[in-house]
PDB file of C-alpha atoms and ligand atoms in Angstrom:
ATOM      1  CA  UNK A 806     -12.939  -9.605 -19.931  1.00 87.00           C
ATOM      2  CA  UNK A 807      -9.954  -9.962 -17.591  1.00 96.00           C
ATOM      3  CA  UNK A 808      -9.471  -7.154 -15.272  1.00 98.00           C
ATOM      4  CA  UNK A 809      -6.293  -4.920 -16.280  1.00 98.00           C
ATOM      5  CA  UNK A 810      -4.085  -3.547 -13.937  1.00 98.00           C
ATOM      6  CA  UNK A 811      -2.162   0.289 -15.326  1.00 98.00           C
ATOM      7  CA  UNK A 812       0.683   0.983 -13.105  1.00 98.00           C
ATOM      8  CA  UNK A 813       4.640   1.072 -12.788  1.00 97.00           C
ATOM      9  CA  UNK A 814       6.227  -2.270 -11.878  1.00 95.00           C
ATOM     10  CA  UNK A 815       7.483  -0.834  -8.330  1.00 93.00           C
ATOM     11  CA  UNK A 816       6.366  -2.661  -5.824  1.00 93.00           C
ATOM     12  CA  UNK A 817       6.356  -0.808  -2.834  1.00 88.00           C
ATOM     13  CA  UNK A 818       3.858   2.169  -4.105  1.00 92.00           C
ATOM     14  CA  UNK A 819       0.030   2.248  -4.818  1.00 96.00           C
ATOM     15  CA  UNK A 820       0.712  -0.565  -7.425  1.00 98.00           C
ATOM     16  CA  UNK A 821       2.099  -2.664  -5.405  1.00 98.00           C
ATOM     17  CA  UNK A 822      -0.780  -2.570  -3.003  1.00 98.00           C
ATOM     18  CA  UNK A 823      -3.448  -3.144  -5.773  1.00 98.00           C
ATOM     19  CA  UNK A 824      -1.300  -5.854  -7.115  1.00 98.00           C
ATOM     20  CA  UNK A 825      -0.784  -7.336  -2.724  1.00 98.00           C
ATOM     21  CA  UNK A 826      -4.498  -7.677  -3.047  1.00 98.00           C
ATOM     22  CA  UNK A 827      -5.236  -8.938  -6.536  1.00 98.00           C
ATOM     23  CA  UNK A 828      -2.761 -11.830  -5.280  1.00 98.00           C
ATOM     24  CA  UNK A 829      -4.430 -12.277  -1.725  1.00 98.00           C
ATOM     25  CA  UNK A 830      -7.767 -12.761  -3.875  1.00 98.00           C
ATOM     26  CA  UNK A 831      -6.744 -14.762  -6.828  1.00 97.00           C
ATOM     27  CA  UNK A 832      -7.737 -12.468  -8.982  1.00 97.00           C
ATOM     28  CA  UNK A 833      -6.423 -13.137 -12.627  1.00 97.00           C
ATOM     29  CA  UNK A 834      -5.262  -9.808 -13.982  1.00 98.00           C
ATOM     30  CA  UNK A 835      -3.795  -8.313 -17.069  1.00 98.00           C
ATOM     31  CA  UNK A 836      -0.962  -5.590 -16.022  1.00 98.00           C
ATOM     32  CA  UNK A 837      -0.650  -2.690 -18.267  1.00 98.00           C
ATOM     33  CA  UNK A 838       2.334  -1.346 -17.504  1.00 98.00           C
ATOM     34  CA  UNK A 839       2.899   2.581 -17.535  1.00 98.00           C
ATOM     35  CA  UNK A 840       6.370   4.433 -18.347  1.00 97.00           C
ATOM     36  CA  UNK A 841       6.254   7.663 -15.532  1.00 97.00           C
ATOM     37  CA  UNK A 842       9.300   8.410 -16.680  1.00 95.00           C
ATOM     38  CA  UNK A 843       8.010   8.828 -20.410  1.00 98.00           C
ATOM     39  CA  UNK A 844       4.757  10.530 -18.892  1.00 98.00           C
ATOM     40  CA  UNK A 845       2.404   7.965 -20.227  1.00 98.00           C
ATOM     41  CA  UNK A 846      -0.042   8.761 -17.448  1.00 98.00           C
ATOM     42  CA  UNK A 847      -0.310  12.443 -18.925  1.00 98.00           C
ATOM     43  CA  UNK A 848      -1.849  11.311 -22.063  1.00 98.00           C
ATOM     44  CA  UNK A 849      -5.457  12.475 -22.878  1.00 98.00           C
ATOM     45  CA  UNK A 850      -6.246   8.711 -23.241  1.00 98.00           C
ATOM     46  CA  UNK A 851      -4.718   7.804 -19.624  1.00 98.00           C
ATOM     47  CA  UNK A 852      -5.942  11.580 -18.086  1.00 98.00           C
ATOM     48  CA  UNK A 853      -9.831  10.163 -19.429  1.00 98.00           C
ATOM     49  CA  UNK A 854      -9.079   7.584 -16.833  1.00 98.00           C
ATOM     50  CA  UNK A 855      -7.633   9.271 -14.154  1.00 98.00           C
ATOM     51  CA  UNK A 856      -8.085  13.208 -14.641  1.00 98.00           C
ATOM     52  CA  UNK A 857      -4.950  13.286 -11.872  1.00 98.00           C
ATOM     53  CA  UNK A 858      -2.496  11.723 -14.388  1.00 98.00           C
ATOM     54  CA  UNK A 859      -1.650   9.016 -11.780  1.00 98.00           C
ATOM     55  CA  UNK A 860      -0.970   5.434 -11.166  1.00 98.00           C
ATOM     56  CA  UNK A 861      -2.434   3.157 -10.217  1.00 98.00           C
ATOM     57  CA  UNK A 862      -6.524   2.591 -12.428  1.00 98.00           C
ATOM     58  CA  UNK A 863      -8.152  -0.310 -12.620  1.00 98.00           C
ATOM     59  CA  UNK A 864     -10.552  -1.309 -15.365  1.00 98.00           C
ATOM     60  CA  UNK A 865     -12.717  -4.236 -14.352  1.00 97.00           C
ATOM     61  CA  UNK A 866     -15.292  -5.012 -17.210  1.00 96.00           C
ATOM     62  CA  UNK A 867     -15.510  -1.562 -18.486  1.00 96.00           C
ATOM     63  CA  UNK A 868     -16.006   0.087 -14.825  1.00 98.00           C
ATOM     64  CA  UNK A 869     -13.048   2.532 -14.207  1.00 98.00           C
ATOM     65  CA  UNK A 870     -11.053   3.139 -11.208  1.00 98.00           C
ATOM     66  CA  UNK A 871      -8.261   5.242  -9.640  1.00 98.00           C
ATOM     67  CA  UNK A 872      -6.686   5.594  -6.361  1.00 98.00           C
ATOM     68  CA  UNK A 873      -5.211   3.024  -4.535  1.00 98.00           C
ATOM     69  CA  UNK A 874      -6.935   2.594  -1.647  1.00 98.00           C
ATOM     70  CA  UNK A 875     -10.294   3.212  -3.106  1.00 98.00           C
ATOM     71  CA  UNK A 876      -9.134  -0.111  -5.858  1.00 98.00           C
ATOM     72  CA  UNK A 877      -8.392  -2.760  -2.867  1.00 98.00           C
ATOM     73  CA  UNK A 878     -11.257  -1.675  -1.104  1.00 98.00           C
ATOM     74  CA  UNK A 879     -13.587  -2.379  -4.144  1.00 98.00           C
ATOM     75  CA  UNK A 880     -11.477  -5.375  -4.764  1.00 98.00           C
ATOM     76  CA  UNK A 881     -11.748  -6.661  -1.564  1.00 98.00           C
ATOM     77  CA  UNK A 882     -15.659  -6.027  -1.306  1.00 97.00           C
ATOM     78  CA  UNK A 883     -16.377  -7.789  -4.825  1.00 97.00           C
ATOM     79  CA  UNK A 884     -14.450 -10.641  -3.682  1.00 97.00           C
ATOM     80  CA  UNK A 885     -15.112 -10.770  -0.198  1.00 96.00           C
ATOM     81  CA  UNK A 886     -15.405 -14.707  -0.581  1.00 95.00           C
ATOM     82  CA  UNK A 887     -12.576 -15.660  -2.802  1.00 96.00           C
ATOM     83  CA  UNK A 888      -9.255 -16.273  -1.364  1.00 97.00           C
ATOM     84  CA  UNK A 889      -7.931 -14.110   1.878  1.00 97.00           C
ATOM     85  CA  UNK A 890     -10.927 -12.257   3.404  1.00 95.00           C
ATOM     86  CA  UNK A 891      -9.174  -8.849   3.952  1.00 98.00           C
ATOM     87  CA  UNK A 892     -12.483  -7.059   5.386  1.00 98.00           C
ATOM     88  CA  UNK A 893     -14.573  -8.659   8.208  1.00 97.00           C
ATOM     89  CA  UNK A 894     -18.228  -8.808   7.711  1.00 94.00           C
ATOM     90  CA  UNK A 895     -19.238  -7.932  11.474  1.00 96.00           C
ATOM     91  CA  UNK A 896     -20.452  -4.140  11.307  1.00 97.00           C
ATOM     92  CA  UNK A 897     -17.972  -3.606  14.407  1.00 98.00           C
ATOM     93  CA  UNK A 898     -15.373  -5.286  13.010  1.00 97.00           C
ATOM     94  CA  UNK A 899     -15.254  -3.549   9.591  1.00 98.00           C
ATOM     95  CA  UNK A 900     -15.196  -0.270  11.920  1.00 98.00           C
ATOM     96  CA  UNK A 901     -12.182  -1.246  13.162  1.00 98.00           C
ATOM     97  CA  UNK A 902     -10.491  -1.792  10.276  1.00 98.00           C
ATOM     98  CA  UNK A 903     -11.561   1.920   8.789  1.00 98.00           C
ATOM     99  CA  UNK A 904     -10.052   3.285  12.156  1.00 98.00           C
ATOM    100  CA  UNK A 905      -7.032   1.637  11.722  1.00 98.00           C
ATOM    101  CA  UNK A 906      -7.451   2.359   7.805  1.00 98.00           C
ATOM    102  CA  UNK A 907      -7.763   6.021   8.716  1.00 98.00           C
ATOM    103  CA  UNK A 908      -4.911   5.733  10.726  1.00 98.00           C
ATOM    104  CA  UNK A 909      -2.304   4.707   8.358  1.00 98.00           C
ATOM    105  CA  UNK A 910      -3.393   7.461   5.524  1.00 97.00           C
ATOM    106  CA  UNK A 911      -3.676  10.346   7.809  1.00 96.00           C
ATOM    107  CA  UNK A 912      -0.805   9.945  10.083  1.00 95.00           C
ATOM    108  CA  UNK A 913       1.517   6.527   9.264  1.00 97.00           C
ATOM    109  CA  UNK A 914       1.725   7.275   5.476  1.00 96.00           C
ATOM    110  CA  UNK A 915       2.090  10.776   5.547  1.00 95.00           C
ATOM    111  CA  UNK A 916       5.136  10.286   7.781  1.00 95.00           C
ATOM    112  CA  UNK A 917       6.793   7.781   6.246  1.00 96.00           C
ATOM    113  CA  UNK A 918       6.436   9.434   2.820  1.00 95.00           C
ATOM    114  CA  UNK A 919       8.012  12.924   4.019  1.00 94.00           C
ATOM    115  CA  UNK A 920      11.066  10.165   5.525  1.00 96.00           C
ATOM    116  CA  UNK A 921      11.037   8.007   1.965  1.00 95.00           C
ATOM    117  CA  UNK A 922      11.139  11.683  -0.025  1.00 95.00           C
ATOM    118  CA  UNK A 923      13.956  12.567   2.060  1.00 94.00           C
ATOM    119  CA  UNK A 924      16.221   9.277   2.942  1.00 93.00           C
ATOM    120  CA  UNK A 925      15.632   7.567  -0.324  1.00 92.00           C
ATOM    121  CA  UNK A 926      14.275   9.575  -3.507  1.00 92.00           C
ATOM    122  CA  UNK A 927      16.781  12.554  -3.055  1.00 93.00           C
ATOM    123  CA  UNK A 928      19.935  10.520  -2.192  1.00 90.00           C
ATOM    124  CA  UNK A 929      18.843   7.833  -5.070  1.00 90.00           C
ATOM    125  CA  UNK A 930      18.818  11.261  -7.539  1.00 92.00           C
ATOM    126  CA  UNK A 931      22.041  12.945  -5.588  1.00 93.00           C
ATOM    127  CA  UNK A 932      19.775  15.464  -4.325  1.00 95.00           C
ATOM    128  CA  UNK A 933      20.630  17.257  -0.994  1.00 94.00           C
ATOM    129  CA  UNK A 934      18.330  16.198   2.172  1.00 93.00           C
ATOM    130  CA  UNK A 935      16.360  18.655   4.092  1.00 94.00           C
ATOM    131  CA  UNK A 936      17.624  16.981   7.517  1.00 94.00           C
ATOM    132  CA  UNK A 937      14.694  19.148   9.103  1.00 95.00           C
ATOM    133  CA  UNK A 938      12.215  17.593   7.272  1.00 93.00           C
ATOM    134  CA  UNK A 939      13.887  13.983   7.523  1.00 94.00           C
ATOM    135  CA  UNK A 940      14.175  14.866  11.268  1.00 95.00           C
ATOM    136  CA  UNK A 941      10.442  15.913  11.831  1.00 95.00           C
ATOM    137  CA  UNK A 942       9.243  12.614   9.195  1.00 94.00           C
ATOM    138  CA  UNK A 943      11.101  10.227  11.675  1.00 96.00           C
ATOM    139  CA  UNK A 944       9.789  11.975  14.923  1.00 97.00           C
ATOM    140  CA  UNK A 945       6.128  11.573  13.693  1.00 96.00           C
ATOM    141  CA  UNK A 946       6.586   8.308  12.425  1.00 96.00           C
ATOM    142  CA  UNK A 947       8.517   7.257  16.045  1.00 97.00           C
ATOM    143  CA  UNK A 948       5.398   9.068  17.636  1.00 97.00           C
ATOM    144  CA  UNK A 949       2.611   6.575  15.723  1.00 96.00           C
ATOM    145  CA  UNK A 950       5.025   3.974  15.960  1.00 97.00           C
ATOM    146  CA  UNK A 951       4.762   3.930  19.905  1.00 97.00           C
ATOM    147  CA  UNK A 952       1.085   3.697  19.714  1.00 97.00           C
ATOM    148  CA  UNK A 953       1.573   0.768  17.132  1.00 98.00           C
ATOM    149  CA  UNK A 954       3.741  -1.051  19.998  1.00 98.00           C
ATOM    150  CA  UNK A 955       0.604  -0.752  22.144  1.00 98.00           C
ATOM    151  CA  UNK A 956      -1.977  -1.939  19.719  1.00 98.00           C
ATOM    152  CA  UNK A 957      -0.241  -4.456  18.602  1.00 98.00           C
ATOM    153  CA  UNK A 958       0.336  -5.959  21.939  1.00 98.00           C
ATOM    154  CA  UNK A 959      -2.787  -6.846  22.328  1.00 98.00           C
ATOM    155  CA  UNK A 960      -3.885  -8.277  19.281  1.00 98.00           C
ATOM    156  CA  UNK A 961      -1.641  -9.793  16.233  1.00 98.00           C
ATOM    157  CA  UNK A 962      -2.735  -7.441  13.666  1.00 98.00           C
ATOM    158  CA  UNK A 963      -3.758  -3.702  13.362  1.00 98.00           C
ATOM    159  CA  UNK A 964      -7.616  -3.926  13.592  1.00 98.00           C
ATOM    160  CA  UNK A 965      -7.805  -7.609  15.210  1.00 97.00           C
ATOM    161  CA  UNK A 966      -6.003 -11.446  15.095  1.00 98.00           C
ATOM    162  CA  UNK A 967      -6.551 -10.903  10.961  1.00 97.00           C
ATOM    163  CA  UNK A 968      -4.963  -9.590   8.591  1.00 98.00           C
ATOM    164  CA  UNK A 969      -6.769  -7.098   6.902  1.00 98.00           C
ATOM    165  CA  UNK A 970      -6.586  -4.088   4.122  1.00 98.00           C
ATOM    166  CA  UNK A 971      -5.535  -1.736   7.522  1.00 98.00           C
ATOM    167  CA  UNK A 972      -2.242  -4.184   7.868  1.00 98.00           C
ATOM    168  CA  UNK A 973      -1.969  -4.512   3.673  1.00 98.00           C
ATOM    169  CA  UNK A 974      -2.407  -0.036   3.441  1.00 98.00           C
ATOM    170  CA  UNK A 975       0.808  -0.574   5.259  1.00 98.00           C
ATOM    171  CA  UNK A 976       2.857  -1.882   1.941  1.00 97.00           C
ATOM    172  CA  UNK A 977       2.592   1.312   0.697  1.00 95.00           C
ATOM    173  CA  UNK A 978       5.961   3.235   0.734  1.00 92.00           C
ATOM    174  CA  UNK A 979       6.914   1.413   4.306  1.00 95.00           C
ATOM    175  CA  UNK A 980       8.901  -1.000   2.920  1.00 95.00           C
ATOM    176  CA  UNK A 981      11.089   1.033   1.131  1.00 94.00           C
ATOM    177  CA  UNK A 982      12.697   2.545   4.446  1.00 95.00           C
ATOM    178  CA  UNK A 983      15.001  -0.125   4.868  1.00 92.00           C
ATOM    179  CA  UNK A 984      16.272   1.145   1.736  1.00 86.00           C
ATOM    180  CA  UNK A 985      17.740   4.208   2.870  1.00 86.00           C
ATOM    181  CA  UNK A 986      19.062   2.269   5.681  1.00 91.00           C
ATOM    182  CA  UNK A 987      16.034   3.053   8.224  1.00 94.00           C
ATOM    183  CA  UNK A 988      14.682   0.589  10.242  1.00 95.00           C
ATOM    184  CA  UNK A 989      12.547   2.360  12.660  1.00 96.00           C
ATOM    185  CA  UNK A 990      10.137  -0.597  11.839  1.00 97.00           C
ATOM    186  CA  UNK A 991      12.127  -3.404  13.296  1.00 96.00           C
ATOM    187  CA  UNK A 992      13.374  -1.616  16.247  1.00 95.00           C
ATOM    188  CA  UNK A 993      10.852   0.669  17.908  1.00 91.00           C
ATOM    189  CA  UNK A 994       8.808  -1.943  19.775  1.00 96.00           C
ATOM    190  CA  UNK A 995       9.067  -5.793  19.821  1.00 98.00           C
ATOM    191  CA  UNK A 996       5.287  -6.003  18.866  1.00 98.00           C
ATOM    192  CA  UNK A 997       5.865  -3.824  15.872  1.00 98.00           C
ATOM    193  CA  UNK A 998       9.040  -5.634  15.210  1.00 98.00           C
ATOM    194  CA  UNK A 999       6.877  -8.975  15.043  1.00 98.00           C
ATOM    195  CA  UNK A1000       3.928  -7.196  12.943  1.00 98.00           C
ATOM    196  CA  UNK A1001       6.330  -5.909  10.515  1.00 98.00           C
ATOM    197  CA  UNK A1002       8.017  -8.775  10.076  1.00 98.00           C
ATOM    198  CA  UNK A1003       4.942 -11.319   9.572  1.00 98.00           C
ATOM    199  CA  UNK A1004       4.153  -8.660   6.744  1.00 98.00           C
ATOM    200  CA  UNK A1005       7.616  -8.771   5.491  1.00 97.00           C
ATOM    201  CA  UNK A1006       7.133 -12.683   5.081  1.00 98.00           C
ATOM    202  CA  UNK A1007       3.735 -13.310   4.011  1.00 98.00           C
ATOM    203  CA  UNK A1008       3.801 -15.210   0.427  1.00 97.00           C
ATOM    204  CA  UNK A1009       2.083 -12.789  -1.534  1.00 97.00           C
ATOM    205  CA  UNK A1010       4.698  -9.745  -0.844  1.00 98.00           C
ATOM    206  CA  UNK A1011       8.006 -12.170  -0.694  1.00 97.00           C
ATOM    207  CA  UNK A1012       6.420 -12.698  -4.427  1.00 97.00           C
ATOM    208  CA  UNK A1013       5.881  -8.980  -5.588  1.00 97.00           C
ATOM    209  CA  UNK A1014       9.202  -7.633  -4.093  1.00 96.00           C
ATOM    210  CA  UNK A1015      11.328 -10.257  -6.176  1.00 96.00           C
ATOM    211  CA  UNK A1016       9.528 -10.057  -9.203  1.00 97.00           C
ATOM    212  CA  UNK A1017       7.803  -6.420  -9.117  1.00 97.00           C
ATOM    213  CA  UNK A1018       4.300  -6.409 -10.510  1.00 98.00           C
ATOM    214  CA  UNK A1019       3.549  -8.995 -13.427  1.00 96.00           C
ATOM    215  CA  UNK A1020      -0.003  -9.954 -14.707  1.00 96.00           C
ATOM    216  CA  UNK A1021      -1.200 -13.220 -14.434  1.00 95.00           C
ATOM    217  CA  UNK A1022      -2.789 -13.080 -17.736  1.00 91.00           C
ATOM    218  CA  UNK A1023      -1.618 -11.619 -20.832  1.00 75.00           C
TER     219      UNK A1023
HETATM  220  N1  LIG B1099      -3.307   8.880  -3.840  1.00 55.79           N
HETATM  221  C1  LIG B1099      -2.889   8.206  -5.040  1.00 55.79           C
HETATM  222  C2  LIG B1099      -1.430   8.553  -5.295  1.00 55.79           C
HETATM  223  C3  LIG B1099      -1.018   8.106  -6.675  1.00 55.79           C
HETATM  224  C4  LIG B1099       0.428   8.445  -6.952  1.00 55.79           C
HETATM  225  O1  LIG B1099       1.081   9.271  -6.256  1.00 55.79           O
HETATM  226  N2  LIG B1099       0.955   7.800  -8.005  1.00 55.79           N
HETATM  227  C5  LIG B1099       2.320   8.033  -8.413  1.00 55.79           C
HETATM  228  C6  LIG B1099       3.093   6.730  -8.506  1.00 55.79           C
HETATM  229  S1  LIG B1099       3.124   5.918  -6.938  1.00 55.79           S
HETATM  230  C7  LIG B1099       2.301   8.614  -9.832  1.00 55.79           C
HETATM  231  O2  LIG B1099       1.466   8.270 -10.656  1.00 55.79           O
HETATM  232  N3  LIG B1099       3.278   9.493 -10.093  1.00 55.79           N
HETATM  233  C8  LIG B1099       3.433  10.074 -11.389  1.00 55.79           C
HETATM  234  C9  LIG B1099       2.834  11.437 -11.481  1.00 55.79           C
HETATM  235  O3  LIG B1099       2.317  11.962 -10.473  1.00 55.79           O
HETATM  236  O4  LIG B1099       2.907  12.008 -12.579  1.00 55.79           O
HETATM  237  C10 LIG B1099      -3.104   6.683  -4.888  1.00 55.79           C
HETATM  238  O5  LIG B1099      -2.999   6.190  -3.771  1.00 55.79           O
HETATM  239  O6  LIG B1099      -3.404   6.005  -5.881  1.00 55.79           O
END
């Protein structure tokens, strides 16, 4: 039974980072896609899934699965030796990548979604911005940002010289800041610059972003 995929076709979500992964592993999938707008994931059938009504769940031979993060790390473990390997085996290693991991959903992500909220979904819907919050979204994520520049000049990649889910967490919602016209992530730090851009260019995202999330099978 192929492994289906429920989720919106945007790429630059919690989808899109199930769907970065399922393409860094080869991972033959079946996407299921789910009209928010038409509140699909409030349906008792989609709420048995995912009591939080939310995109994206994986079901993967009858085993059921919500929350992003929680989906490429199970992904990544089950085919740790099938295409990219996006977690190290080394007990130290895979430390690293949790810190870095912990990182990006605690402070990175939290910024960047207060700036997203702000710069892009209210002006896409003609909604007035809260420059305060916009303000204080941009000053956090300048604030992580510097510490990225630092990181990343001593290694190519967030938790090491490979890629890993910590660099991949970063898909979520980042991309879409260039968007509303920010580009804090190409001009805070030439390191970051570099990082950002090597993410911007690998294969499997240059794919997503032009064709937003398609199954492989079905
Ligand atoms: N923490 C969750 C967040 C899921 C989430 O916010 N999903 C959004 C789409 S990106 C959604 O389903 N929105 C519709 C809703 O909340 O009704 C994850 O990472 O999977």
């Amino acid at each position: 039974m192929v492994l289906k995929l429920f989720s919106a076709s945007f790429p630059g979500a919690g989808g899109g980072i199930v769907a970065l992964v399922l393409a860094e592993k080869q991972i033959l999938f079946e996407h299921v896609l789910v009209d928010l707008k038409a509140k699909e994931q409030k349906t008792p059938e989609f709420l048995a899934m995912n009591p939080f009504g939310q995109v994206p769940v994986i079901e993967d031979e009858g085993f059921i699965l919500y929350e992003s993060r929680a989906i490429c790390r199970y992904l990544a473990e089950k085919y740790a030796d099938q295409g990219t390997p996006l977690l190290p085996k080394g007990f130290n290693e895979r430390a690293l990548v949790e810190q870095a991991a912990s990182v990006e959903l605690a402070d990175f992500h939290r910024a960047v979604s207060k700036v997203v909220r702000e710069a892009v979904s209210k002006v896409n819907r003609g909604l007035p911005i809260d420059q305060s919050a916009l303000d204080q979204g941009l000053a956090n994520l300048s604030a992580k940002l510097d510490v990225y520049e630092v990181i990343l000049s001593k290694h190519r990649f967030l938790a090491g010289d490979e890629f890993t889910l910590a660099d991949l967490f970063h898909y979520a919602f980042a991309p879409v800041l260039a968007e509303g016209g920010v580009n804090i992530m190409t001009s805070k730090g030439p390191n970051v610059a570099r990082w950002w851009n090597e993410l911007m260019s690998r294969p499997a995202w240059v794919k997503l972003k032009a064709e937003g999330i398609k199954g492989t099978v079905g």
